[in-house]
Short mmCIF file of C-alpha atoms in Angstrom, two decimals:
data_model
loop_
_atom_site.label_atom_id
_atom_site.label_comp_id
_atom_site.label_asym_id
_atom_site.label_seq_id
_atom_site.Cartn_x
_atom_site.Cartn_y
_atom_site.Cartn_z
CA MET A 62 -30.32 4.19 -3.62
CA THR A 63 -27.62 2.55 -5.62
CA VAL A 64 -24.46 3.16 -4.04
CA ARG A 65 -21.62 4.89 -6.50
CA VAL A 66 -18.15 5.26 -4.70
CA ARG A 67 -15.09 6.66 -6.11
CA TYR A 68 -11.28 6.52 -5.77
CA ALA A 69 -9.99 9.78 -7.09
CA PRO A 70 -5.91 9.72 -6.95
CA SER A 71 -3.76 12.66 -8.05
CA PRO A 72 -0.73 11.21 -10.06
CA THR A 73 1.88 13.07 -8.43
CA GLY A 74 3.92 10.16 -7.04
CA ASP A 75 3.69 6.20 -6.30
CA PRO A 76 0.55 4.99 -4.94
CA HIS A 77 1.32 5.32 -0.85
CA VAL A 78 -0.54 3.04 1.90
CA GLY A 79 -3.02 5.50 3.19
CA ASN A 80 -3.95 6.50 -0.39
CA ILE A 81 -4.48 2.80 -1.37
CA ARG A 82 -6.29 1.94 2.04
CA SER A 83 -9.22 4.63 0.82
CA ALA A 84 -9.33 2.88 -2.69
CA LEU A 85 -9.74 -0.29 -0.83
CA PHE A 86 -12.23 0.83 1.61
CA ASN A 87 -14.43 2.58 -1.44
CA TRP A 88 -13.96 -0.86 -3.54
CA LEU A 89 -15.17 -3.03 -0.57
CA TYR A 90 -18.25 -0.86 0.26
CA ALA A 91 -19.12 -0.87 -3.52
CA ARG A 92 -18.78 -4.64 -3.85
CA HIS A 93 -20.80 -5.08 -0.48
CA THR A 94 -23.48 -3.15 -1.79
CA SER A 95 -23.55 -4.52 -5.42
CA GLY A 96 -22.77 -0.70 -6.16
CA THR A 97 -20.30 0.91 -8.56
CA PHE A 98 -16.64 1.72 -7.93
CA ILE A 99 -15.13 4.53 -10.13
CA VAL A 100 -11.63 5.38 -10.40
CA ARG A 101 -11.12 9.07 -11.31
CA ILE A 102 -8.19 10.83 -12.04
CA GLU A 103 -7.54 14.17 -10.64
CA ASP A 104 -4.71 15.66 -12.61
CA THR A 105 -5.25 19.24 -12.44
CA ASP A 106 -2.39 20.28 -10.31
CA GLN A 107 -0.24 20.20 -13.35
CA ALA A 108 2.75 21.39 -11.70
CA ARG A 109 2.80 18.35 -9.52
CA LEU A 110 2.27 15.66 -11.77
CA VAL A 111 5.09 12.87 -12.06
CA PRO A 112 5.46 10.81 -15.12
CA GLY A 113 4.84 7.11 -14.43
CA SER A 114 2.36 8.08 -11.65
CA LEU A 115 -0.78 7.39 -13.03
CA ASP A 116 0.54 4.00 -14.45
CA ALA A 117 1.87 2.94 -10.86
CA ILE A 118 -1.36 3.87 -9.48
CA LEU A 119 -3.46 1.70 -11.90
CA ASP A 120 -0.61 -1.10 -11.11
CA ALA A 121 -1.24 -0.84 -7.26
CA LEU A 122 -5.02 -1.45 -7.78
CA ARG A 123 -4.59 -4.30 -10.17
CA TRP A 124 -2.18 -6.13 -7.81
CA LEU A 125 -4.54 -5.94 -5.04
CA GLY A 126 -7.53 -7.34 -7.38
CA LEU A 127 -9.41 -3.71 -6.89
CA ASP A 128 -11.12 -3.82 -10.47
CA TRP A 129 -12.83 -0.79 -11.40
CA ASP A 130 -16.38 -0.43 -12.87
CA GLU A 131 -16.02 3.02 -14.44
CA GLY A 132 -12.80 4.86 -14.92
CA PRO A 133 -9.84 5.04 -17.25
CA GLY A 134 -10.38 3.09 -20.40
CA SER A 135 -13.97 2.91 -19.63
CA ASP A 136 -16.65 4.40 -22.23
CA ALA A 137 -19.37 4.69 -19.64
CA PRO A 138 -21.68 7.60 -19.67
CA HIS A 139 -20.11 9.53 -16.84
CA GLY A 140 -16.77 10.06 -18.44
CA PRO A 141 -14.14 11.24 -19.13
CA TYR A 142 -12.41 9.95 -16.11
CA VAL A 143 -9.37 12.07 -16.01
CA GLN A 144 -10.32 15.84 -15.06
CA SER A 145 -7.61 17.54 -17.53
CA GLU A 146 -10.16 16.20 -20.28
CA ARG A 147 -13.29 18.00 -18.21
CA LEU A 148 -11.84 21.58 -18.21
CA ASP A 149 -14.87 23.21 -20.04
CA ILE A 150 -17.35 21.51 -17.52
CA TYR A 151 -15.28 23.38 -14.55
CA ARG A 152 -15.08 26.64 -16.57
CA LYS A 153 -19.07 26.44 -17.00
CA HIS A 154 -19.62 25.82 -13.41
CA ALA A 155 -17.19 28.86 -12.41
CA ASP A 156 -18.97 30.99 -15.01
CA TRP A 157 -22.29 30.36 -13.53
CA LEU A 158 -21.20 30.97 -10.05
CA LEU A 159 -19.74 34.41 -11.27
CA GLY A 160 -22.88 35.07 -12.82
CA GLU A 161 -25.02 34.34 -9.73
CA GLY A 162 -22.81 36.60 -7.57
CA LYS A 163 -21.34 33.82 -5.73
CA ALA A 164 -17.83 34.12 -7.09
CA TYR A 165 -15.62 36.81 -7.91
CA HIS A 166 -12.20 37.35 -10.20
CA CYS A 167 -9.17 37.95 -8.01
CA TYR A 168 -6.27 39.65 -9.64
CA CYS A 169 -3.93 39.75 -6.73
CA THR A 170 -0.31 38.38 -7.62
CA PRO A 171 1.64 35.52 -5.95
CA GLU A 172 3.81 38.13 -4.34
CA ARG A 173 0.85 40.20 -2.74
CA LEU A 174 -0.62 36.88 -1.53
CA ASP A 175 2.51 36.11 0.02
CA ALA A 176 3.14 39.46 1.47
CA VAL A 177 -0.64 39.60 2.85
CA ARG A 178 0.01 36.01 4.34
CA LYS A 179 3.40 36.89 6.38
CA GLN A 180 1.82 40.13 7.56
CA ARG A 181 -1.21 38.63 8.95
CA GLN A 182 1.03 35.45 10.40
CA LYS A 183 2.67 38.35 12.11
CA GLU A 184 -0.38 39.65 13.34
CA ARG A 185 -1.36 36.37 14.78
CA GLN A 186 -4.35 36.64 12.50
CA PRO A 187 -5.90 33.92 9.96
CA THR A 188 -3.48 33.69 7.23
CA GLY A 189 -6.09 33.29 4.47
CA TYR A 190 -7.01 35.87 1.86
CA ASP A 191 -7.85 39.27 2.71
CA ARG A 192 -10.96 39.37 0.22
CA ARG A 193 -9.68 42.76 -1.58
CA CYS A 194 -10.83 42.15 -5.11
CA ARG A 195 -14.13 40.83 -3.35
CA GLU A 196 -15.09 44.63 -3.36
CA PRO A 197 -15.30 46.15 -7.16
CA ASN A 198 -12.58 48.60 -6.01
CA GLY A 199 -10.08 46.62 -5.00
CA ALA A 200 -10.68 44.55 -7.82
CA ALA A 201 -10.18 47.54 -10.05
CA GLU A 202 -6.84 48.45 -8.32
CA ALA A 203 -5.48 44.73 -8.48
CA ARG A 204 -6.61 44.71 -12.29
CA GLU A 205 -4.07 47.45 -12.95
CA GLU A 206 -1.30 46.00 -10.82
CA ASN A 207 -1.62 42.76 -12.73
CA PRO A 208 -3.44 42.62 -15.80
CA ASN A 209 -2.97 38.91 -16.38
CA LEU A 210 -5.85 36.25 -16.28
CA PRO A 211 -7.67 36.33 -12.67
CA VAL A 212 -8.13 33.44 -10.84
CA VAL A 213 -11.93 32.85 -9.46
CA ARG A 214 -12.75 32.92 -5.91
CA PHE A 215 -15.61 31.66 -4.13
CA LYS A 216 -17.58 34.05 -1.75
CA MET A 217 -17.44 32.63 1.46
CA PRO A 218 -19.50 33.70 4.47
CA THR A 219 -17.54 35.97 6.86
CA GLU A 220 -19.45 35.01 10.15
CA GLY A 221 -21.38 32.13 11.87
CA ASN A 222 -20.41 28.52 12.07
CA ILE A 223 -21.19 25.55 9.64
CA THR A 224 -21.84 22.31 10.65
CA VAL A 225 -20.81 19.08 8.51
CA ASN A 226 -22.23 15.70 9.44
CA ASP A 227 -19.56 12.99 8.88
CA PHE A 228 -20.48 9.32 9.06
CA VAL A 229 -17.79 8.26 11.38
CA ARG A 230 -17.30 11.34 13.67
CA GLY A 231 -20.88 12.93 13.48
CA GLU A 232 -21.44 16.62 13.71
CA VAL A 233 -18.30 18.78 13.41
CA THR A 234 -18.51 22.22 13.43
CA PHE A 235 -16.42 25.00 11.98
CA ASP A 236 -15.81 28.75 12.43
CA VAL A 237 -16.03 30.20 8.89
CA SER A 238 -14.49 33.61 9.95
CA LEU A 239 -11.27 31.29 9.88
CA LEU A 240 -11.94 30.32 6.17
CA ASP A 241 -10.88 32.41 3.48
CA ASP A 242 -12.65 32.99 0.05
CA PHE A 243 -10.91 30.02 -1.38
CA VAL A 244 -9.81 29.61 -5.23
CA LEU A 245 -11.94 27.75 -7.35
CA LEU A 246 -10.41 28.31 -10.95
CA LYS A 247 -6.55 29.18 -11.40
CA SER A 248 -5.52 31.33 -14.02
CA ASP A 249 -4.27 28.75 -16.28
CA GLY A 250 -8.08 27.62 -16.65
CA TYR A 251 -7.28 24.53 -14.19
CA PRO A 252 -9.84 24.11 -11.50
CA THR A 253 -8.73 23.47 -7.77
CA TYR A 254 -9.25 20.46 -6.08
CA HIS A 255 -12.57 21.99 -4.53
CA LEU A 256 -14.52 22.79 -7.27
CA ALA A 257 -13.37 19.86 -9.58
CA ASN A 258 -14.17 17.51 -6.52
CA VAL A 259 -17.67 19.03 -5.85
CA VAL A 260 -18.57 19.09 -9.72
CA ASP A 261 -17.37 15.58 -10.54
CA ASP A 262 -18.76 13.90 -7.46
CA HIS A 263 -22.66 15.33 -8.46
CA LEU A 264 -22.06 14.68 -12.08
CA MET A 265 -20.84 11.08 -11.72
CA GLU A 266 -23.75 10.54 -9.01
CA ILE A 267 -21.23 9.71 -6.22
CA THR A 268 -23.54 8.76 -3.32
CA HIS A 269 -20.50 8.31 -0.61
CA VAL A 270 -17.22 9.73 -0.47
CA MET A 271 -14.79 7.76 1.64
CA ARG A 272 -11.49 9.96 1.88
CA ALA A 273 -8.86 10.42 4.43
CA GLU A 274 -9.24 12.18 7.43
CA GLU A 275 -7.11 15.25 6.09
CA TRP A 276 -9.95 16.33 3.65
CA LEU A 277 -12.06 16.78 6.72
CA PRO A 278 -11.35 20.76 6.90
CA SER A 279 -12.16 21.18 3.39
CA ALA A 280 -15.67 19.81 4.33
CA PRO A 281 -17.26 23.11 5.05
CA ARG A 282 -15.89 24.90 1.92
CA HIS A 283 -17.57 21.76 -0.29
CA LYS A 284 -20.73 21.97 1.53
CA LEU A 285 -21.26 25.42 0.70
CA LEU A 286 -20.21 24.77 -2.96
CA TYR A 287 -23.15 22.11 -2.95
CA GLU A 288 -25.43 24.90 -1.56
CA ALA A 289 -24.40 27.29 -4.10
CA PHE A 290 -24.89 24.96 -6.94
CA GLY A 291 -28.27 23.58 -5.41
CA TYR A 292 -26.90 20.02 -5.43
CA GLU A 293 -27.24 17.19 -2.78
CA MET A 294 -23.93 16.57 -0.93
CA PRO A 295 -22.79 13.08 -0.86
CA VAL A 296 -22.37 10.86 2.50
CA LEU A 297 -19.01 11.84 3.97
CA VAL A 298 -16.89 9.21 5.59
CA HIS A 299 -13.51 10.34 6.69
CA LEU A 300 -11.17 7.57 7.12
CA PRO A 301 -8.92 7.64 10.28
CA LEU A 302 -5.28 8.50 9.97
CA ILE A 303 -2.67 5.96 9.57
CA LEU A 304 0.26 6.38 12.14
CA GLY A 305 3.65 4.67 12.21
CA PRO A 306 4.35 2.82 15.32
CA ASP A 307 6.12 5.65 17.25
CA ARG A 308 2.41 7.38 16.76
CA SER A 309 3.81 9.92 14.34
CA LYS A 310 2.29 10.29 10.80
CA LEU A 311 3.27 7.42 8.62
CA SER A 312 6.20 8.17 6.34
CA LYS A 313 9.01 6.53 4.51
CA ARG A 314 11.20 6.18 7.84
CA HIS A 315 8.63 3.43 9.02
CA GLY A 316 9.63 1.64 5.82
CA ALA A 317 8.16 1.11 2.51
CA ALA A 318 5.51 3.94 1.74
CA SER A 319 4.51 3.07 -1.77
CA VAL A 320 2.22 -0.20 -1.90
CA LEU A 321 4.30 -1.16 -5.07
CA GLU A 322 7.27 -1.26 -2.75
CA PHE A 323 5.57 -3.90 -0.36
CA ARG A 324 4.90 -5.61 -3.85
CA ASP A 325 8.60 -5.66 -4.71
CA MET A 326 9.60 -6.58 -1.17
CA GLY A 327 7.89 -9.98 -1.68
CA TYR A 328 4.42 -9.47 0.28
CA LEU A 329 1.30 -11.44 -1.13
CA PRO A 330 -1.35 -9.22 -2.67
CA ASP A 331 -3.92 -11.10 -0.48
CA ALA A 332 -1.81 -10.35 2.77
CA MET A 333 -1.74 -6.60 2.09
CA PHE A 334 -5.39 -6.68 1.35
CA ASN A 335 -6.13 -8.49 4.42
CA PHE A 336 -3.59 -6.11 6.42
CA LEU A 337 -4.90 -2.54 4.83
CA ALA A 338 -8.65 -3.56 5.53
CA LEU A 339 -7.69 -3.78 9.43
CA LEU A 340 -6.23 0.03 9.03
CA GLY A 341 -9.11 1.43 10.20
CA TRP A 342 -11.63 -0.95 10.31
CA SER A 343 -12.93 -4.08 12.44
CA LEU A 344 -15.54 -6.62 12.19
CA ASP A 345 -15.01 -7.25 16.20
CA GLU A 346 -12.25 -7.33 19.07
CA THR A 347 -10.62 -10.87 18.01
CA SER A 348 -11.04 -11.35 14.13
CA GLU A 349 -7.95 -10.70 12.04
CA VAL A 350 -7.95 -13.17 9.04
CA PHE A 351 -10.23 -12.55 6.32
CA SER A 352 -10.52 -13.34 2.68
CA LYS A 353 -11.70 -10.94 0.34
CA ASP A 354 -14.97 -12.62 0.19
CA ASP A 355 -15.47 -12.62 4.14
CA LEU A 356 -14.38 -8.69 3.73
CA ILE A 357 -17.22 -7.92 1.04
CA LYS A 358 -19.56 -9.67 3.28
CA HIS A 359 -19.00 -7.89 6.12
CA PHE A 360 -17.74 -4.44 5.26
CA THR A 361 -19.74 -1.42 6.10
CA PRO A 362 -19.04 2.17 7.27
CA GLU A 363 -20.75 1.62 10.42
CA ARG A 364 -17.75 -0.42 11.35
CA ILE A 365 -14.94 2.18 10.53
CA LEU A 366 -13.05 3.53 13.38
CA ALA A 367 -12.26 7.06 14.27
CA ASN A 368 -9.32 6.40 16.18
CA PRO A 369 -5.93 6.50 14.05
CA ALA A 370 -4.62 3.10 12.98
CA VAL A 371 -1.08 1.91 13.40
CA PHE A 372 0.90 0.54 10.73
CA ASN A 373 2.75 -2.33 12.08
CA ILE A 374 5.20 -4.00 9.79
CA GLU A 375 5.65 -7.05 12.11
CA LYS A 376 1.93 -7.79 11.64
CA LEU A 377 2.24 -7.27 8.17
CA ASP A 378 5.22 -9.93 8.31
CA TRP A 379 2.92 -12.02 10.37
CA PHE A 380 0.09 -11.81 7.42
CA ASN A 381 2.26 -12.86 4.96
CA GLY A 382 3.72 -15.59 6.59
CA LEU A 383 0.30 -16.77 7.26
CA TYR A 384 -1.08 -16.67 3.50
CA ILE A 385 2.39 -17.96 2.37
CA ARG A 386 1.65 -21.26 4.48
CA GLY A 387 -1.73 -21.16 3.23
CA MET A 388 -0.87 -21.76 -0.36
CA ASP A 389 -0.42 -25.12 -1.89
CA ASP A 390 3.09 -26.41 -3.12
CA SER A 391 2.31 -25.72 -6.52
CA ALA A 392 1.24 -22.06 -6.27
CA LEU A 393 3.89 -21.41 -3.79
CA ALA A 394 6.50 -22.65 -6.18
CA ASP A 395 5.08 -20.53 -8.95
CA ALA A 396 5.04 -17.54 -6.87
CA LEU A 397 8.80 -18.16 -5.87
CA LEU A 398 10.01 -19.08 -9.33
CA PRO A 399 10.35 -15.18 -10.64
CA TRP A 400 12.17 -14.38 -7.62
CA LEU A 401 14.75 -17.19 -7.72
CA GLU A 402 15.29 -16.57 -11.41
CA ASP A 403 15.58 -12.63 -11.18
CA ASP A 404 18.93 -11.66 -13.00
CA GLU A 405 19.74 -8.88 -10.32
CA HIS A 406 18.74 -10.65 -6.68
CA GLY A 407 17.84 -14.23 -7.88
CA LEU A 408 20.06 -17.25 -7.80
CA PRO A 409 23.37 -17.34 -9.43
CA ALA A 410 23.30 -17.70 -13.26
CA SER A 411 24.71 -21.49 -12.89
CA ALA A 412 21.64 -22.45 -10.99
CA ARG A 413 19.45 -20.88 -13.54
CA PRO A 414 17.30 -21.97 -14.99
CA VAL A 415 15.28 -23.40 -11.93
CA ASP A 416 13.86 -27.01 -12.18
CA ARG A 417 10.09 -26.41 -11.29
CA ALA A 418 9.69 -29.95 -10.36
CA TYR A 419 12.73 -29.69 -7.79
CA LEU A 420 11.71 -26.40 -6.57
CA ALA A 421 8.01 -28.02 -5.95
CA SER A 422 9.90 -30.31 -3.63
CA ILE A 423 11.89 -27.69 -1.68
CA VAL A 424 8.65 -25.60 -0.81
CA PRO A 425 7.01 -27.87 2.01
CA LEU A 426 10.34 -27.48 3.82
CA GLU A 427 10.97 -23.73 3.78
CA ARG A 428 7.40 -22.94 4.00
CA GLU A 429 7.39 -22.37 7.68
CA ARG A 430 10.26 -19.99 7.61
CA LEU A 431 9.03 -17.76 4.47
CA LYS A 432 7.87 -14.15 5.56
CA ARG A 433 8.34 -12.74 2.23
CA LEU A 434 8.78 -14.45 -1.17
CA SER A 435 11.76 -12.22 -1.58
CA GLU A 436 13.76 -13.75 0.91
CA ALA A 437 13.73 -17.20 -1.06
CA PRO A 438 16.69 -16.51 -2.88
CA GLU A 439 19.16 -16.59 0.14
CA MET A 440 17.06 -19.14 1.88
CA LEU A 441 16.56 -21.38 -0.56
CA SER A 442 20.23 -20.90 -2.57
CA PHE A 443 22.04 -23.95 -0.75
CA PHE A 444 19.41 -26.49 -2.39
CA PHE A 445 20.88 -25.10 -5.62
CA GLU A 446 24.58 -23.98 -5.26
CA GLU A 447 27.26 -26.42 -6.80
CA ARG A 448 29.61 -25.18 -4.11
CA LEU A 449 28.86 -24.21 -0.80
CA ASP A 450 31.04 -21.52 0.72
CA TYR A 451 31.24 -21.67 4.66
CA ASP A 452 33.78 -21.41 7.66
CA ALA A 453 34.79 -25.02 8.32
CA SER A 454 35.14 -24.50 11.88
CA LEU A 455 30.97 -24.62 11.76
CA LEU A 456 31.39 -28.27 11.24
CA VAL A 457 32.75 -28.99 14.43
CA PRO A 458 30.10 -29.63 17.18
CA LYS A 459 30.26 -28.26 20.72
CA GLY A 460 32.08 -30.94 22.63
CA LEU A 461 34.32 -32.63 19.93
CA ASP A 462 37.43 -31.53 18.18
CA ALA A 463 38.49 -31.58 14.41
CA ASP A 464 39.75 -34.97 14.36
CA THR A 465 36.99 -36.51 16.01
CA THR A 466 34.62 -34.46 13.69
CA ARG A 467 36.61 -35.67 10.67
CA ALA A 468 36.25 -39.36 11.76
CA MET A 469 32.41 -38.86 12.35
CA LEU A 470 31.97 -37.42 8.74
CA GLU A 471 33.95 -40.03 7.17
CA ALA A 472 31.45 -42.73 8.88
CA ALA A 473 28.50 -40.17 7.39
CA LEU A 474 29.71 -40.31 4.18
CA ALA A 475 30.33 -44.06 4.30
CA THR A 476 26.50 -44.53 5.41
CA ALA A 477 25.46 -42.14 2.63
CA GLU A 478 27.24 -43.92 0.06
CA SER A 479 25.95 -47.33 1.08
CA VAL A 480 22.38 -46.49 1.73
CA ASP A 481 20.01 -47.50 -1.18
CA ASP A 482 16.71 -46.32 0.16
CA TRP A 483 17.18 -42.26 0.20
CA SER A 484 13.76 -41.77 1.89
CA VAL A 485 13.14 -39.31 5.16
CA GLY A 486 12.62 -42.42 7.59
CA ALA A 487 15.20 -44.62 6.16
CA LEU A 488 18.02 -41.96 6.83
CA GLU A 489 16.86 -41.04 9.81
CA THR A 490 17.05 -44.84 10.90
CA ALA A 491 20.23 -45.55 9.67
CA TYR A 492 21.81 -42.31 11.23
CA ARG A 493 20.65 -42.74 14.33
CA ALA A 494 22.13 -45.97 14.45
CA LEU A 495 25.35 -44.39 13.27
CA ALA A 496 25.28 -42.11 16.03
CA GLU A 497 24.57 -44.75 18.75
CA ARG A 498 27.47 -46.73 17.17
CA LEU A 499 30.07 -44.16 17.49
CA GLY A 500 29.21 -43.06 20.57
CA VAL A 501 28.33 -39.55 19.75
CA LYS A 502 25.40 -37.53 20.74
CA THR A 503 22.87 -37.29 17.59
CA GLY A 504 23.04 -33.49 17.91
CA GLN A 505 26.68 -33.41 17.41
CA LEU A 506 26.39 -35.72 14.48
CA PHE A 507 23.15 -34.02 12.80
CA GLY A 508 24.84 -30.60 13.52
CA ALA A 509 28.16 -31.64 11.41
CA MET A 510 25.99 -33.10 8.73
CA ARG A 511 23.64 -30.11 8.60
CA VAL A 512 26.57 -27.71 7.84
CA ALA A 513 28.34 -30.08 5.42
CA VAL A 514 25.12 -30.34 3.26
CA THR A 515 23.66 -26.88 3.50
CA GLY A 516 26.88 -24.83 4.50
CA ARG A 517 24.46 -23.19 7.54
CA THR A 518 23.74 -24.09 11.16
CA ALA A 519 19.99 -23.48 10.82
CA ALA A 520 17.97 -25.03 8.15
CA PRO A 521 14.88 -27.24 7.52
CA PRO A 522 14.74 -30.66 9.18
CA LEU A 523 17.93 -32.65 8.51
CA PHE A 524 16.49 -35.84 7.11
CA ASP A 525 13.97 -34.33 4.94
CA THR A 526 16.78 -31.82 3.56
CA LEU A 527 18.78 -34.78 2.60
CA SER A 528 15.94 -36.77 0.94
CA VAL A 529 15.16 -33.83 -1.40
CA LEU A 530 18.66 -32.64 -2.10
CA GLY A 531 19.23 -36.40 -3.31
CA LYS A 532 22.42 -38.83 -2.85
CA GLU A 533 24.33 -37.43 -5.17
CA ARG A 534 24.57 -33.95 -4.00
CA CYS A 535 24.79 -34.95 -0.34
CA VAL A 536 27.72 -37.49 -0.81
CA SER A 537 29.74 -34.95 -2.96
CA ARG A 538 29.04 -32.29 -0.17
CA LEU A 539 30.05 -34.63 2.66
CA ARG A 540 33.47 -35.09 0.85
CA ALA A 541 33.68 -31.46 0.21
CA ALA A 542 33.28 -30.76 4.02
CA LEU A 543 36.03 -33.38 5.04
CA ALA A 544 38.49 -31.81 2.36
CA ALA A 545 37.72 -28.61 4.32
CA LEU A 546 38.57 -30.17 7.68
#
C-alpha cells in the first residue's frame, strides 16, 4: 500500500518539542516509503485556540524542512485540511450513528456532569458519565431540565475487554467498564477529537497513525468507532514519552519548550532535526550523527523505542556545536550575520553594518568555541569594538608587577609598529624572540598581549587573532592598554 501519514496539531499554543517530534517521525516515514505527508489542523476546540498559533506551527515545520504534500494551502482532493471547515462531514457521520442506534443525544448540563463526577470520585468509582440519557426516560427528564441543544454520545459496551494492537507495544488490553460513553459532537456543532480524528483519518486514507503515547488510552474508543462505521483502522504507532533529565515529563522548567524558542536561541535546524530524530528512535547502539538523507534511508517504525526518551539540552548543544563546525566559512558567516546585526541583542550600532568579508576571516577562529549562533555577538564583539572595556589589573600576568608589565607591553607595541609582515607565522616568530630578549615567559607576554588586544583572558589563538584584527587596530589597543596601566 502507499503510505499516507499525517501530522494533526491543534493551534492552541506554540509547537512544543514532543509535538514536532511526532511531525518529524511522520515526515521521515513518508519520505522513506515515498509516501504522502499530510498536515491537518485540528481546531475544533474553539475555546482553546491561541491567535498566531497556526503560523507558529507552520513556521516550525518550515524551519526544520518538514515540507508537506497535502495540507493548508493545498488543493488536493482530500481537503479541506482545517477541521473547522469540515463540520458538515462530522455532523453527517454523527447523524448516521444516531440513526443506527450506535449513539444518542445527551441533555445533561455541565453542572450535573460535574456533580456526578464528584460523587463517583467520592465513592471511588470511575468518574465517567453515568449514562442517564442512554435510556429514553432519563433523556426525557434531562431534556426537561435542559432544553438546549444536546451533545451526541457514543454507545460504548458496558462490559468486557477490548484489545488494541500498537506497532511499538504490541497488544494492549483495556477494560471497557472503565470507559464511559464519550462525546462525539458538542452542542455547538463542533466534533470532539475522537470523532473528527477517526472520520478524517478514514476519508484522508491515512495508513499509519504515529502520535504521542498520551493518546494510547483513546485507542479503544477509536477502534470501536472504526468498527461502528465499518471502516478499516490504520496501523497505530504510539511514540514514547519525552522526559526531562530528572525523568519527569518535559516542561518549561527543563528549558525551552517550543521548537521556535530553540530556533531563537541560535540552534541550527539540521542539529535540531538530528537531535529530535533520536528521541525515541535509534539505528543501533552507537550511531548518533545523521544527515537528513541518512535518516530518510534508515527510518522505519520497527526501530521506534517503547521506553521514554530523555531530552538532554547538553546533548543538543553538542549536536549544535558539531553542525556549526561542519559549516564552511562562508555559510557560517551568513548564519552569524543576522545575530550580529540584530538591533536588540547584536553588536553596538557603531559596529554595524558588519563587514561580511571581515566576518568571514573571523569565523575560523571562533568556530570551535561556538555552541549556539546566539553566542556570536558576545563572543565576537571584541573584533568589532572601537574601545575595549576591561579591568586593567587583568593585564598584569601572574609573577609580574605593573611596572614590568608596562615595560613588556611597550616592547610589544614597538615590535608591532616595526613588523611589516602581519602574517600569523611572522608575528609568532617576532614575539617569541621578544619574550626571550626580555627574559620573560612566553605565557606572560602572550597573556598580557591577549588582554590588551581582546579585553579577555580567554580568546582564540593569539597570533591568529592579531592577524585578523590587523596591525592598525592592534597597535591602537596596545597603546590603550599602556594608558590603562
